[in-house]
Short mmCIF file of C-alpha atoms and ligand atoms in Angstrom, two decimals:
data_model
loop_
_atom_site.label_atom_id
_atom_site.label_comp_id
_atom_site.label_asym_id
_atom_site.label_seq_id
_atom_site.Cartn_x
_atom_site.Cartn_y
_atom_site.Cartn_z
CA MET C 146 19.97 2.43 -4.86
CA ARG C 147 21.83 -0.84 -4.93
CA HIS C 148 20.23 -3.79 -6.64
CA HIS C 149 19.98 -6.94 -4.64
CA ARG C 150 19.17 -9.33 -7.44
CA LEU C 151 19.24 -12.43 -5.27
CA LEU C 152 16.48 -11.21 -2.97
CA VAL C 153 13.26 -12.75 -4.26
CA PRO C 154 10.12 -11.39 -2.55
CA GLY C 155 9.76 -14.48 -0.33
CA ALA C 156 13.33 -14.20 0.84
CA ALA C 157 12.90 -10.51 1.61
CA ALA C 158 9.87 -11.26 3.77
CA ALA C 159 11.81 -13.95 5.62
CA CYS C 160 14.63 -11.47 6.31
CA LEU C 161 12.20 -8.98 7.79
CA LEU C 162 10.65 -11.64 10.04
CA LEU C 163 14.08 -12.66 11.26
CA ALA C 164 15.23 -9.08 11.89
CA VAL C 165 15.73 -8.84 15.62
CA PRO C 166 15.65 -5.30 16.99
CA ALA C 167 19.20 -4.06 17.41
CA SER C 168 20.37 -3.70 20.98
CA ALA C 169 23.02 -1.26 22.10
CA ALA C 170 25.32 -4.24 22.64
CA ASP C 171 25.36 -5.60 19.08
CA ALA C 172 25.00 -2.34 17.11
CA THR C 173 28.18 -0.81 15.72
CA PRO C 174 28.97 2.48 13.90
CA GLY C 175 28.68 2.54 10.11
CA ALA C 176 31.98 3.13 8.32
CA PRO C 177 32.77 6.78 7.47
CA GLY C 178 33.63 5.73 3.87
CA ILE C 179 32.05 3.24 1.46
CA GLY C 180 35.43 1.70 0.58
CA ASP C 181 36.50 3.55 -2.58
CA SER C 182 40.14 2.96 -3.48
CA TYR C 183 40.77 6.58 -4.61
CA TYR C 184 38.54 8.44 -2.12
CA PRO C 185 38.36 6.39 1.10
CA SER C 186 36.17 8.96 2.93
CA TYR C 187 33.54 9.25 0.16
CA GLY C 188 30.21 7.56 0.76
CA ASN C 189 29.46 5.74 4.00
CA GLY C 190 28.89 2.22 5.25
CA GLY C 191 26.01 0.49 7.03
CA TYR C 192 23.01 1.71 5.08
CA ASP C 193 21.64 2.24 1.57
CA VAL C 194 19.55 5.25 0.52
CA SER C 195 16.45 4.70 -1.63
CA HIS C 196 15.12 8.29 -1.89
CA TYR C 197 16.09 11.92 -1.22
CA ASP C 198 13.40 14.54 -0.72
CA LEU C 199 15.00 18.00 -0.70
CA ARG C 200 12.96 21.07 0.18
CA LEU C 201 15.14 24.15 -0.33
CA LYS C 202 15.02 27.92 -0.38
CA TYR C 203 17.78 29.93 -2.06
CA GLN C 204 18.40 33.68 -2.10
CA PRO C 205 20.67 34.58 -5.06
CA THR C 206 21.68 38.01 -3.75
CA THR C 207 23.28 36.56 -0.61
CA ASP C 208 23.97 32.96 -1.72
CA ARG C 209 22.02 31.80 1.33
CA LEU C 210 20.66 28.25 1.10
CA GLU C 211 18.21 26.80 3.64
CA GLY C 212 16.96 23.26 3.42
CA THR C 213 15.28 20.24 4.88
CA ALA C 214 16.43 16.88 3.53
CA THR C 215 14.30 13.81 4.15
CA ILE C 216 16.29 10.66 3.43
CA LEU C 217 14.74 7.19 3.16
CA ALA C 218 17.29 4.44 3.76
CA ASP C 219 17.66 0.80 4.77
CA ALA C 220 20.08 -0.32 7.47
CA ARG C 221 22.59 -2.90 6.24
CA GLN C 222 23.91 -3.68 9.72
CA ASN C 223 22.76 -3.02 13.26
CA LEU C 224 23.78 0.63 13.48
CA SER C 225 24.69 2.53 16.63
CA ARG C 226 25.46 5.56 14.45
CA PHE C 227 26.10 6.44 10.81
CA ASN C 228 27.65 9.17 8.68
CA LEU C 229 26.33 11.40 5.93
CA ASP C 230 28.60 13.39 3.60
CA PHE C 231 27.84 17.09 4.06
CA ALA C 232 29.59 20.43 4.60
CA LEU C 233 26.88 23.04 5.44
CA ASP C 234 25.68 23.93 8.96
CA VAL C 235 23.15 21.54 10.48
CA SER C 236 20.62 22.71 13.10
CA GLU C 237 18.62 19.54 13.70
CA VAL C 238 18.59 15.84 12.82
CA LEU C 239 15.68 13.48 13.38
CA VAL C 240 15.87 9.71 12.88
CA GLY C 241 12.52 7.96 12.85
CA GLY C 242 10.94 11.19 14.04
CA LYS C 243 13.10 11.37 17.18
CA LYS C 244 15.86 13.87 17.81
CA ALA C 245 19.27 12.41 17.06
CA ALA C 246 22.67 13.60 18.26
CA PHE C 247 24.95 14.85 15.49
CA ALA C 248 28.45 16.20 15.01
CA ALA C 249 30.44 17.55 12.09
CA THR C 250 33.62 15.49 11.82
CA GLY C 251 36.41 15.69 9.26
CA ASP C 252 35.63 18.29 6.62
CA HIS C 253 32.60 16.73 4.94
CA GLU C 254 31.21 14.21 7.41
CA LEU C 255 28.06 14.50 9.50
CA GLU C 256 28.04 11.85 12.22
CA VAL C 257 24.50 10.96 13.35
CA THR C 258 23.70 9.00 16.52
CA PRO C 259 20.02 7.96 16.66
CA ALA C 260 18.20 7.78 20.02
CA ALA C 261 18.05 4.00 19.64
CA PRO C 262 20.13 1.64 17.44
CA LEU C 263 18.85 0.88 13.94
CA THR C 264 18.11 -2.69 12.96
CA SER C 265 19.77 -4.37 9.98
CA GLY C 266 17.32 -4.96 7.12
CA ARG C 267 14.87 -2.32 8.35
CA PRO C 268 14.04 0.98 6.62
CA PHE C 269 14.57 4.24 8.49
CA THR C 270 13.97 7.93 7.83
CA VAL C 271 16.37 10.78 8.50
CA VAL C 272 15.38 14.45 8.49
CA VAL C 273 18.22 17.02 8.36
CA ARG C 274 17.58 20.76 8.73
CA TYR C 275 20.41 22.95 7.51
CA SER C 276 21.58 26.24 6.08
CA GLY C 277 24.68 27.93 4.79
CA THR C 278 26.43 30.06 2.20
CA PRO C 279 27.78 27.32 -0.07
CA SER C 280 30.25 29.51 -1.99
CA LYS C 281 32.02 30.26 1.32
CA VAL C 282 32.30 26.63 2.41
CA VAL C 283 35.66 24.98 1.78
CA ALA C 284 35.85 21.19 2.13
CA GLY C 285 38.67 18.96 0.94
CA GLY C 286 40.56 22.20 0.15
CA PHE C 287 38.07 23.41 -2.47
CA THR C 288 34.56 24.72 -3.09
CA SER C 289 32.51 22.93 -5.71
CA TRP C 290 29.57 25.35 -5.57
CA LEU C 291 29.84 27.82 -8.47
CA ARG C 292 28.66 31.36 -7.87
CA THR C 293 27.18 33.25 -10.84
CA PRO C 294 26.19 36.95 -11.09
CA ASP C 295 22.53 35.93 -10.66
CA GLY C 296 22.71 32.79 -8.50
CA GLY C 297 24.65 29.58 -7.99
CA VAL C 298 25.27 26.13 -9.46
CA ALA C 299 26.09 22.69 -8.04
CA ALA C 300 27.90 20.66 -10.70
CA ASN C 301 31.25 18.95 -10.15
CA GLU C 302 32.85 15.52 -10.15
CA PRO C 303 33.45 13.50 -8.14
CA GLU C 304 31.92 15.68 -5.43
CA SER C 305 29.32 18.45 -5.46
CA ALA C 306 26.55 17.23 -3.14
CA TRP C 307 28.36 18.28 0.07
CA TRP C 308 27.55 21.92 -0.70
CA TRP C 309 23.80 21.50 -1.05
CA PHE C 310 22.41 18.31 0.50
CA PRO C 311 23.49 15.56 2.91
CA SER C 312 24.01 12.23 1.14
CA ASN C 313 25.75 8.90 0.90
CA ASP C 314 28.04 10.41 -1.70
CA HIS C 315 29.24 7.55 -3.86
CA PRO C 316 27.89 6.12 -7.15
CA LEU C 317 27.43 2.75 -5.40
CA ASP C 318 24.42 4.21 -3.57
CA LYS C 319 21.93 5.51 -6.14
CA ALA C 320 18.47 6.75 -5.25
CA THR C 321 15.47 8.60 -6.65
CA TYR C 322 15.02 12.32 -5.92
CA ASP C 323 12.40 15.00 -5.41
CA VAL C 324 14.03 18.44 -5.43
CA SER C 325 11.79 21.37 -4.52
CA VAL C 326 13.42 24.81 -4.59
CA ALA C 327 11.92 28.22 -3.77
CA VAL C 328 13.62 31.20 -5.40
CA PRO C 329 12.61 34.88 -5.73
CA ASP C 330 10.00 35.54 -8.46
CA GLY C 331 11.68 36.14 -11.82
CA THR C 332 14.45 33.65 -11.02
CA GLN C 333 14.44 29.98 -12.06
CA ALA C 334 15.64 26.83 -10.32
CA ILE C 335 16.85 24.05 -12.65
CA SER C 336 17.46 20.47 -11.53
CA ASN C 337 17.33 16.93 -12.91
CA GLY C 338 14.45 15.01 -14.44
CA THR C 339 10.93 16.27 -14.99
CA LEU C 340 9.41 19.52 -13.79
CA GLN C 341 6.36 18.36 -11.84
CA SER C 342 4.92 21.77 -11.00
CA THR C 343 5.66 25.35 -10.05
CA SER C 344 3.83 27.59 -7.58
CA SER C 345 4.15 31.18 -6.49
CA LYS C 346 3.59 32.75 -3.08
CA LEU C 347 4.62 36.03 -1.41
CA GLY C 348 7.31 36.86 -3.94
CA TRP C 349 8.83 33.36 -4.12
CA THR C 350 8.41 30.78 -6.89
CA ARG C 351 8.81 27.10 -6.06
CA TYR C 352 10.07 24.61 -8.68
CA ASN C 353 9.37 20.91 -8.08
CA TRP C 354 11.68 18.53 -9.96
CA ARG C 355 11.63 14.73 -9.92
CA SER C 356 14.26 12.12 -10.82
CA SER C 357 12.36 8.86 -10.98
CA LYS C 358 15.29 6.62 -11.92
CA PRO C 359 18.29 5.76 -9.72
CA GLN C 360 20.79 8.63 -9.62
CA ALA C 361 24.23 8.97 -7.99
CA PRO C 362 24.57 11.99 -5.65
CA TYR C 363 27.28 13.69 -7.78
CA LEU C 364 24.91 13.59 -10.76
CA ALA C 365 22.25 15.57 -8.89
CA THR C 366 22.43 19.22 -9.93
CA LEU C 367 20.94 22.55 -8.96
CA ALA C 368 21.21 25.84 -10.84
CA VAL C 369 19.53 29.04 -9.73
CA GLY C 370 19.58 32.16 -11.89
CA LYS C 371 17.75 34.03 -14.61
CA PHE C 372 17.31 31.59 -17.49
CA ASP C 373 15.56 31.42 -20.84
CA ILE C 374 13.88 28.02 -20.94
CA THR C 375 13.01 26.07 -24.08
CA THR C 376 11.00 22.86 -24.34
CA ASP C 377 10.88 20.11 -26.95
CA THR C 378 10.17 16.38 -27.23
CA THR C 379 12.22 13.48 -28.58
CA ALA C 380 11.00 11.28 -31.44
CA ASN C 381 9.36 8.96 -28.91
CA GLY C 382 7.82 11.71 -26.84
CA LEU C 383 10.21 12.29 -23.93
CA PRO C 384 10.08 15.84 -22.55
CA VAL C 385 13.12 18.03 -23.23
CA ILE C 386 13.85 21.09 -21.07
CA ASN C 387 16.87 23.28 -21.84
CA ALA C 388 17.90 26.40 -19.93
CA TYR C 389 20.25 29.23 -20.91
CA SER C 390 21.43 32.03 -18.67
CA LYS C 391 20.07 35.35 -19.92
CA ASP C 392 23.64 36.61 -19.50
CA LEU C 393 25.65 34.49 -21.98
CA GLY C 394 26.70 37.46 -24.11
CA GLY C 395 28.46 36.50 -27.34
CA ASN C 396 28.23 32.75 -26.56
CA ALA C 397 24.42 32.70 -26.45
CA GLY C 398 23.81 31.79 -30.11
CA ALA C 399 26.44 29.04 -30.27
CA ALA C 400 25.22 27.58 -26.97
CA ARG C 401 21.66 27.34 -28.24
CA ALA C 402 22.70 26.05 -31.67
CA SER C 403 24.38 23.15 -29.85
CA VAL C 404 22.18 22.31 -26.84
CA GLU C 405 18.93 22.70 -28.83
CA ARG C 406 20.09 19.60 -30.73
CA SER C 407 19.94 17.44 -27.57
CA ALA C 408 16.75 15.63 -28.67
CA GLU C 409 18.19 14.83 -32.11
CA ILE C 410 21.47 13.64 -30.52
CA VAL C 411 19.68 11.38 -28.01
CA ASP C 412 17.61 9.93 -30.85
CA TRP C 413 20.83 9.14 -32.76
CA GLU C 414 22.61 7.78 -29.66
CA SER C 415 19.61 5.53 -28.99
CA THR C 416 20.24 3.83 -32.34
CA VAL C 417 23.85 3.09 -31.27
CA PHE C 418 23.56 2.49 -27.49
CA GLY C 419 19.98 1.18 -27.21
CA PRO C 420 16.96 2.79 -25.55
CA TYR C 421 17.60 6.04 -23.64
CA PRO C 422 17.51 5.03 -19.95
CA PHE C 423 15.66 8.04 -18.47
CA ASP C 424 12.28 9.77 -18.76
CA ALA C 425 13.43 13.33 -19.50
CA LEU C 426 16.41 15.19 -20.94
CA GLY C 427 17.89 18.54 -21.81
CA GLY C 428 20.87 20.69 -20.92
CA TYR C 429 21.63 23.96 -19.16
CA VAL C 430 24.19 26.71 -19.64
CA PRO C 431 24.61 28.98 -16.59
CA ASN C 432 26.90 32.01 -16.64
CA VAL C 433 29.85 30.38 -14.87
CA PRO C 434 33.51 31.29 -15.43
CA THR C 435 34.69 27.62 -15.40
CA GLY C 436 35.51 25.69 -18.56
CA TYR C 437 34.13 22.20 -18.07
CA ALA C 438 30.91 20.37 -18.86
CA LEU C 439 29.37 17.60 -16.75
CA GLU C 440 26.93 14.76 -17.38
CA THR C 441 24.49 15.69 -14.58
CA GLN C 442 21.73 13.12 -14.95
CA THR C 443 19.15 13.81 -17.68
CA ARG C 444 20.26 17.45 -17.82
CA PRO C 445 23.99 18.02 -18.47
CA PHE C 446 25.76 21.17 -17.34
CA TYR C 447 27.68 23.14 -19.99
CA SER C 448 29.93 26.10 -19.25
CA PRO C 449 29.63 28.95 -21.79
CA LYS C 450 33.33 28.47 -22.64
CA GLN C 451 32.44 25.20 -24.38
CA PHE C 452 30.77 27.41 -27.02
CA ALA C 453 33.33 30.22 -27.21
CA LYS C 454 34.63 28.98 -30.59
CA GLY C 455 31.14 28.49 -32.04
CA ALA C 456 28.58 25.70 -32.05
CA ASN C 457 29.85 22.53 -30.38
CA THR C 458 27.59 19.51 -30.82
CA SER C 459 30.55 17.29 -29.92
CA VAL C 460 30.38 18.24 -26.23
CA VAL C 461 26.62 17.61 -26.26
CA VAL C 462 27.24 14.17 -27.78
CA HIS C 463 29.80 13.49 -25.01
CA GLU C 464 27.61 14.49 -22.06
CA LEU C 465 24.50 12.79 -23.44
CA ALA C 466 26.47 9.56 -24.15
CA HIS C 467 27.29 9.58 -20.42
CA GLN C 468 23.57 9.09 -19.73
CA TRP C 469 24.20 5.47 -20.82
CA PHE C 470 27.89 5.28 -19.84
CA GLY C 471 28.39 6.71 -16.35
CA ASP C 472 24.88 7.67 -15.28
CA SER C 473 22.68 4.64 -15.96
CA VAL C 474 25.69 2.29 -15.75
CA SER C 475 27.82 3.83 -12.99
CA LEU C 476 31.29 2.89 -11.93
CA LYS C 477 31.81 0.71 -8.84
CA ASP C 478 34.95 2.52 -7.73
CA TRP C 479 36.37 5.84 -8.96
CA ARG C 480 39.33 3.92 -10.41
CA ASP C 481 36.85 2.60 -13.04
CA ILE C 482 36.49 6.08 -14.62
CA TRP C 483 37.37 4.62 -18.06
CA ILE C 484 33.93 2.97 -18.31
CA ASN C 485 32.58 6.55 -18.29
CA GLU C 486 35.09 8.66 -20.20
CA GLY C 487 36.45 6.17 -22.73
CA PHE C 488 32.93 5.55 -24.02
CA ALA C 489 31.72 9.17 -23.97
CA THR C 490 34.82 10.12 -26.00
CA TYR C 491 34.28 7.24 -28.40
CA ALA C 492 30.72 8.54 -28.91
CA GLN C 493 32.32 11.81 -30.10
CA TRP C 494 34.46 9.81 -32.53
CA LEU C 495 31.35 8.08 -33.90
CA TRP C 496 29.58 11.45 -34.21
CA SER C 497 32.62 12.84 -36.06
CA GLU C 498 32.41 9.88 -38.44
CA LYS C 499 28.68 10.48 -38.99
CA GLU C 500 29.24 14.21 -39.59
CA GLY C 501 32.07 13.56 -42.09
CA GLU C 502 34.72 15.24 -39.88
CA GLY C 503 37.04 12.25 -39.52
CA THR C 504 36.38 8.56 -38.91
CA ALA C 505 36.99 6.82 -35.57
CA GLN C 506 39.88 5.00 -37.28
CA GLU C 507 41.41 8.31 -38.40
CA LEU C 508 41.03 9.75 -34.91
CA ALA C 509 42.64 6.63 -33.43
CA ASP C 510 45.54 6.78 -35.91
CA TYR C 511 46.07 10.45 -35.15
CA THR C 512 45.86 9.94 -31.38
CA TYR C 513 48.44 7.17 -31.54
CA ALA C 514 50.83 9.08 -33.81
CA SER C 515 50.51 12.55 -32.29
CA HIS C 516 51.84 11.56 -28.86
CA PRO C 517 55.54 10.57 -29.08
CA ALA C 518 56.76 7.70 -26.90
CA ASP C 519 58.23 10.09 -24.31
CA ASP C 520 54.96 12.07 -23.95
CA PRO C 521 53.70 11.74 -20.34
CA PHE C 522 50.34 11.00 -21.98
CA TRP C 523 51.44 7.36 -22.21
CA THR C 524 52.40 7.06 -18.54
CA VAL C 525 48.74 7.36 -17.50
CA GLU C 526 46.93 4.01 -17.44
CA PRO C 527 43.30 4.73 -18.34
CA GLY C 528 42.23 1.52 -16.59
CA ASP C 529 43.63 2.76 -13.24
CA PRO C 530 44.87 6.35 -13.69
CA GLY C 531 45.15 7.28 -9.99
CA PRO C 532 43.07 10.04 -8.36
CA GLU C 533 45.51 12.75 -9.52
CA ASN C 534 45.05 11.72 -13.16
CA GLN C 535 41.41 10.68 -13.01
CA PHE C 536 40.43 13.28 -15.61
CA HIS C 537 43.72 13.32 -17.55
CA ASN C 538 43.40 13.52 -21.36
CA ALA C 539 44.75 9.97 -21.58
CA VAL C 540 41.63 8.63 -19.81
CA TYR C 541 39.59 10.18 -22.64
CA ASP C 542 41.79 9.82 -25.75
CA ARG C 543 43.80 6.71 -24.95
CA GLY C 544 40.55 5.41 -23.47
CA ALA C 545 38.79 5.80 -26.83
CA LEU C 546 41.85 4.37 -28.59
CA ALA C 547 41.38 1.20 -26.50
CA LEU C 548 37.85 0.91 -27.85
CA GLN C 549 39.03 1.30 -31.46
CA ALA C 550 41.62 -1.44 -30.80
CA LEU C 551 38.78 -3.62 -29.47
CA ARG C 552 36.62 -2.83 -32.51
CA ASN C 553 39.40 -3.84 -34.89
CA GLU C 554 40.07 -7.04 -32.92
CA ILE C 555 36.48 -8.34 -32.72
CA GLY C 556 34.85 -6.71 -35.78
CA ASP C 557 31.98 -4.26 -36.13
CA GLU C 558 29.18 -6.73 -35.53
CA ASP C 559 30.32 -7.81 -32.05
CA PHE C 560 31.64 -4.33 -31.20
CA PHE C 561 28.34 -2.58 -31.82
CA ALA C 562 26.47 -5.43 -30.11
CA ILE C 563 28.60 -4.65 -27.05
CA LEU C 564 27.92 -0.89 -27.23
CA LYS C 565 24.21 -1.71 -27.13
CA GLY C 566 24.28 -4.71 -24.81
CA TRP C 567 26.49 -3.31 -22.03
CA PRO C 568 24.14 -0.45 -21.02
CA THR C 569 21.23 -2.91 -20.97
CA ALA C 570 23.13 -5.56 -18.99
CA HIS C 571 23.96 -3.08 -16.17
CA ARG C 572 21.09 -0.56 -16.49
CA TYR C 573 20.70 1.58 -13.30
CA GLY C 574 23.50 -0.42 -11.68
CA ASN C 575 27.27 -0.34 -11.26
CA ALA C 576 30.11 -1.99 -13.13
CA SER C 577 33.91 -2.06 -13.26
CA VAL C 578 36.57 -2.12 -15.98
CA LYS C 579 37.02 -5.82 -15.12
CA ASP C 580 33.31 -6.41 -15.68
CA PHE C 581 33.60 -4.79 -19.12
CA VAL C 582 36.55 -6.95 -20.16
CA ALA C 583 34.61 -10.07 -19.10
CA TYR C 584 31.51 -8.86 -20.98
CA ALA C 585 33.48 -8.16 -24.19
CA GLU C 586 35.07 -11.62 -23.96
CA LYS C 587 31.67 -13.22 -23.50
CA VAL C 588 30.07 -11.45 -26.48
CA SER C 589 33.04 -11.90 -28.84
CA GLY C 590 34.14 -15.35 -27.64
CA LYS C 591 37.76 -14.10 -27.78
CA PRO C 592 40.37 -13.78 -25.02
CA LEU C 593 40.93 -10.02 -24.64
CA ALA C 594 42.98 -9.64 -21.44
CA SER C 595 46.19 -8.96 -23.35
CA LEU C 596 44.54 -6.34 -25.62
CA PHE C 597 43.17 -4.44 -22.63
CA ASP C 598 46.48 -4.77 -20.76
CA THR C 599 48.21 -3.12 -23.71
CA TRP C 600 45.79 -0.22 -24.16
CA LEU C 601 44.51 0.38 -20.60
CA PHE C 602 47.06 -0.94 -18.12
CA THR C 603 50.55 -0.28 -19.56
CA PRO C 604 52.34 2.94 -18.50
CA SER C 605 54.10 3.36 -21.86
CA LYS C 606 53.27 3.78 -25.55
CA PRO C 607 52.28 0.47 -27.15
CA ALA C 608 54.96 -0.55 -29.70
CA ALA C 609 54.44 -0.04 -33.45
CA SER C 610 53.97 -3.80 -33.79
CA GLN C 611 51.12 -3.65 -31.23
CA ALA C 612 49.59 -0.72 -33.13
CA ARG C 613 49.78 -2.72 -36.36
CA ALA C 614 48.19 -5.68 -34.59
CA ALA C 615 45.36 -3.29 -33.58
CA GLU C 616 45.13 -2.20 -37.23
CA LEU C 617 46.29 1.31 -36.35
CA SER C 618 48.64 3.19 -38.58
CA PRO C 619 51.88 3.65 -36.63
CA ALA C 620 52.85 6.40 -39.12
CA LYS C 621 54.45 9.50 -37.61
CA ALA C 622 52.00 12.14 -38.80
CA PRO C 623 48.71 11.12 -40.34
CA VAL C 624 46.36 13.94 -41.32
CA ARG C 625 44.69 15.63 -38.38
CA PRO C 626 40.92 14.95 -38.52
CA LYS C 627 38.75 18.04 -38.66
CA SER C 628 37.00 17.17 -35.38
CA TRP C 629 40.23 16.66 -33.42
CA GLN C 630 40.68 20.05 -31.78
CA ARG C 631 37.02 20.39 -30.88
CA ILE C 632 37.12 17.02 -29.14
CA GLN C 633 40.29 18.07 -27.27
CA ASP C 634 38.58 21.26 -26.13
CA THR C 635 35.75 19.31 -24.49
CA HIS C 636 38.15 17.38 -22.24
CA SER C 637 39.02 20.29 -19.96
CA ALA C 638 39.47 18.90 -16.47
CA HIS C 639 36.26 18.31 -14.59
CA ARG C 640 37.73 18.71 -11.19
CA HIS C 641 38.28 21.91 -9.20
ZN1 LIG K 222 33.02 12.96 -19.70
#
């Protein structure tokens, strides 16, 4: 859902009055990509989605998914056809209630040609009927759908939607969601937001989930399996739903001892980052063999491996910090990944400081000193790491180091004002690294381009003199903070 701040109600009405029905002559195809610099085919041009209504049925024993997606969108140009990002088999597409022609093109594109052109500025409705076995579908050379012994999970970055619903798959197009999933009795379906209702019929239980705030497609999640579910509320009454696979073995206790603290962690993060942006929260731990965690909106995904060494509140702090940094304030282009990962990692540093396991300054000193100048770590620019290094450790650790350098340059008062003000300034919207630099300069009244060039955009280790200027200790081997290894363990690559 893009925000068009300049459209006052009067102006919107005028636009609608002026909208002339598109004719075949002036309608053109929407672009097959939204214009991302790292992933040119991700997202699509020519329209903007406001809502997804997904009605699904999933059989865990066969990994068979059937669905009907109803997509509400607005045309942003006169459209002769448009694309959706999707990789399962489609049997029918309706646009405005009329049968539309469709074709699978590329490996994750569904090209839809409506019976008549769509008019710029007008809303339209798309219905897509589909089915498939997501774990068997390869797109882009990989399969994001995770199969578990008792079901399946959609959670990956930057793409996971292609395996379970058609979408405009880019954070620039956020929307609200209703996700309704029927699964065999005794099995649960977990998704984002609030659980509106459940119902049971002929051996199938239907779970109805709602995400009422704008959400990027990659942050939509679905997990089907046999779960133990716990509920709680935050200090100000938000509902908390957590889910744990019944099959976590030796990791079950540590997983619960960590994720059950989600409400407490969100309460603490709210004191640092401002009001929590969503109306529900929680976390889920399915029995997947992968190692990563992901900030799926309101309800992060945690792999059991995150808890293999014992309780790990640090990873919970990271994924819940993303609710402000990455989910509510999303990047504009995947090259802006630092505005997600630098801040979620810095939240772990602040938590470490609070828990007495090493201050942010100590973690920054250690990060700087523990990577020698010839370590490839320093060749990655967190401000523009390239798609191959999008989830490199440097984006996280050097990314957090950049924030400590900023903190030392502008002082605690302005720094913490920025940590609170930034998520408010861009709530439910999109922003770039450039936008952040401008925001920090505005709040602090200091020129900061050179500081950010040094820490985010230089493919080499900043010199000892620059470290001293940033009030870091350039010493060779400061003491390793207690939280260091745990924080490293949470950075396991998100992608494939
Ligand atoms: Zn992260």
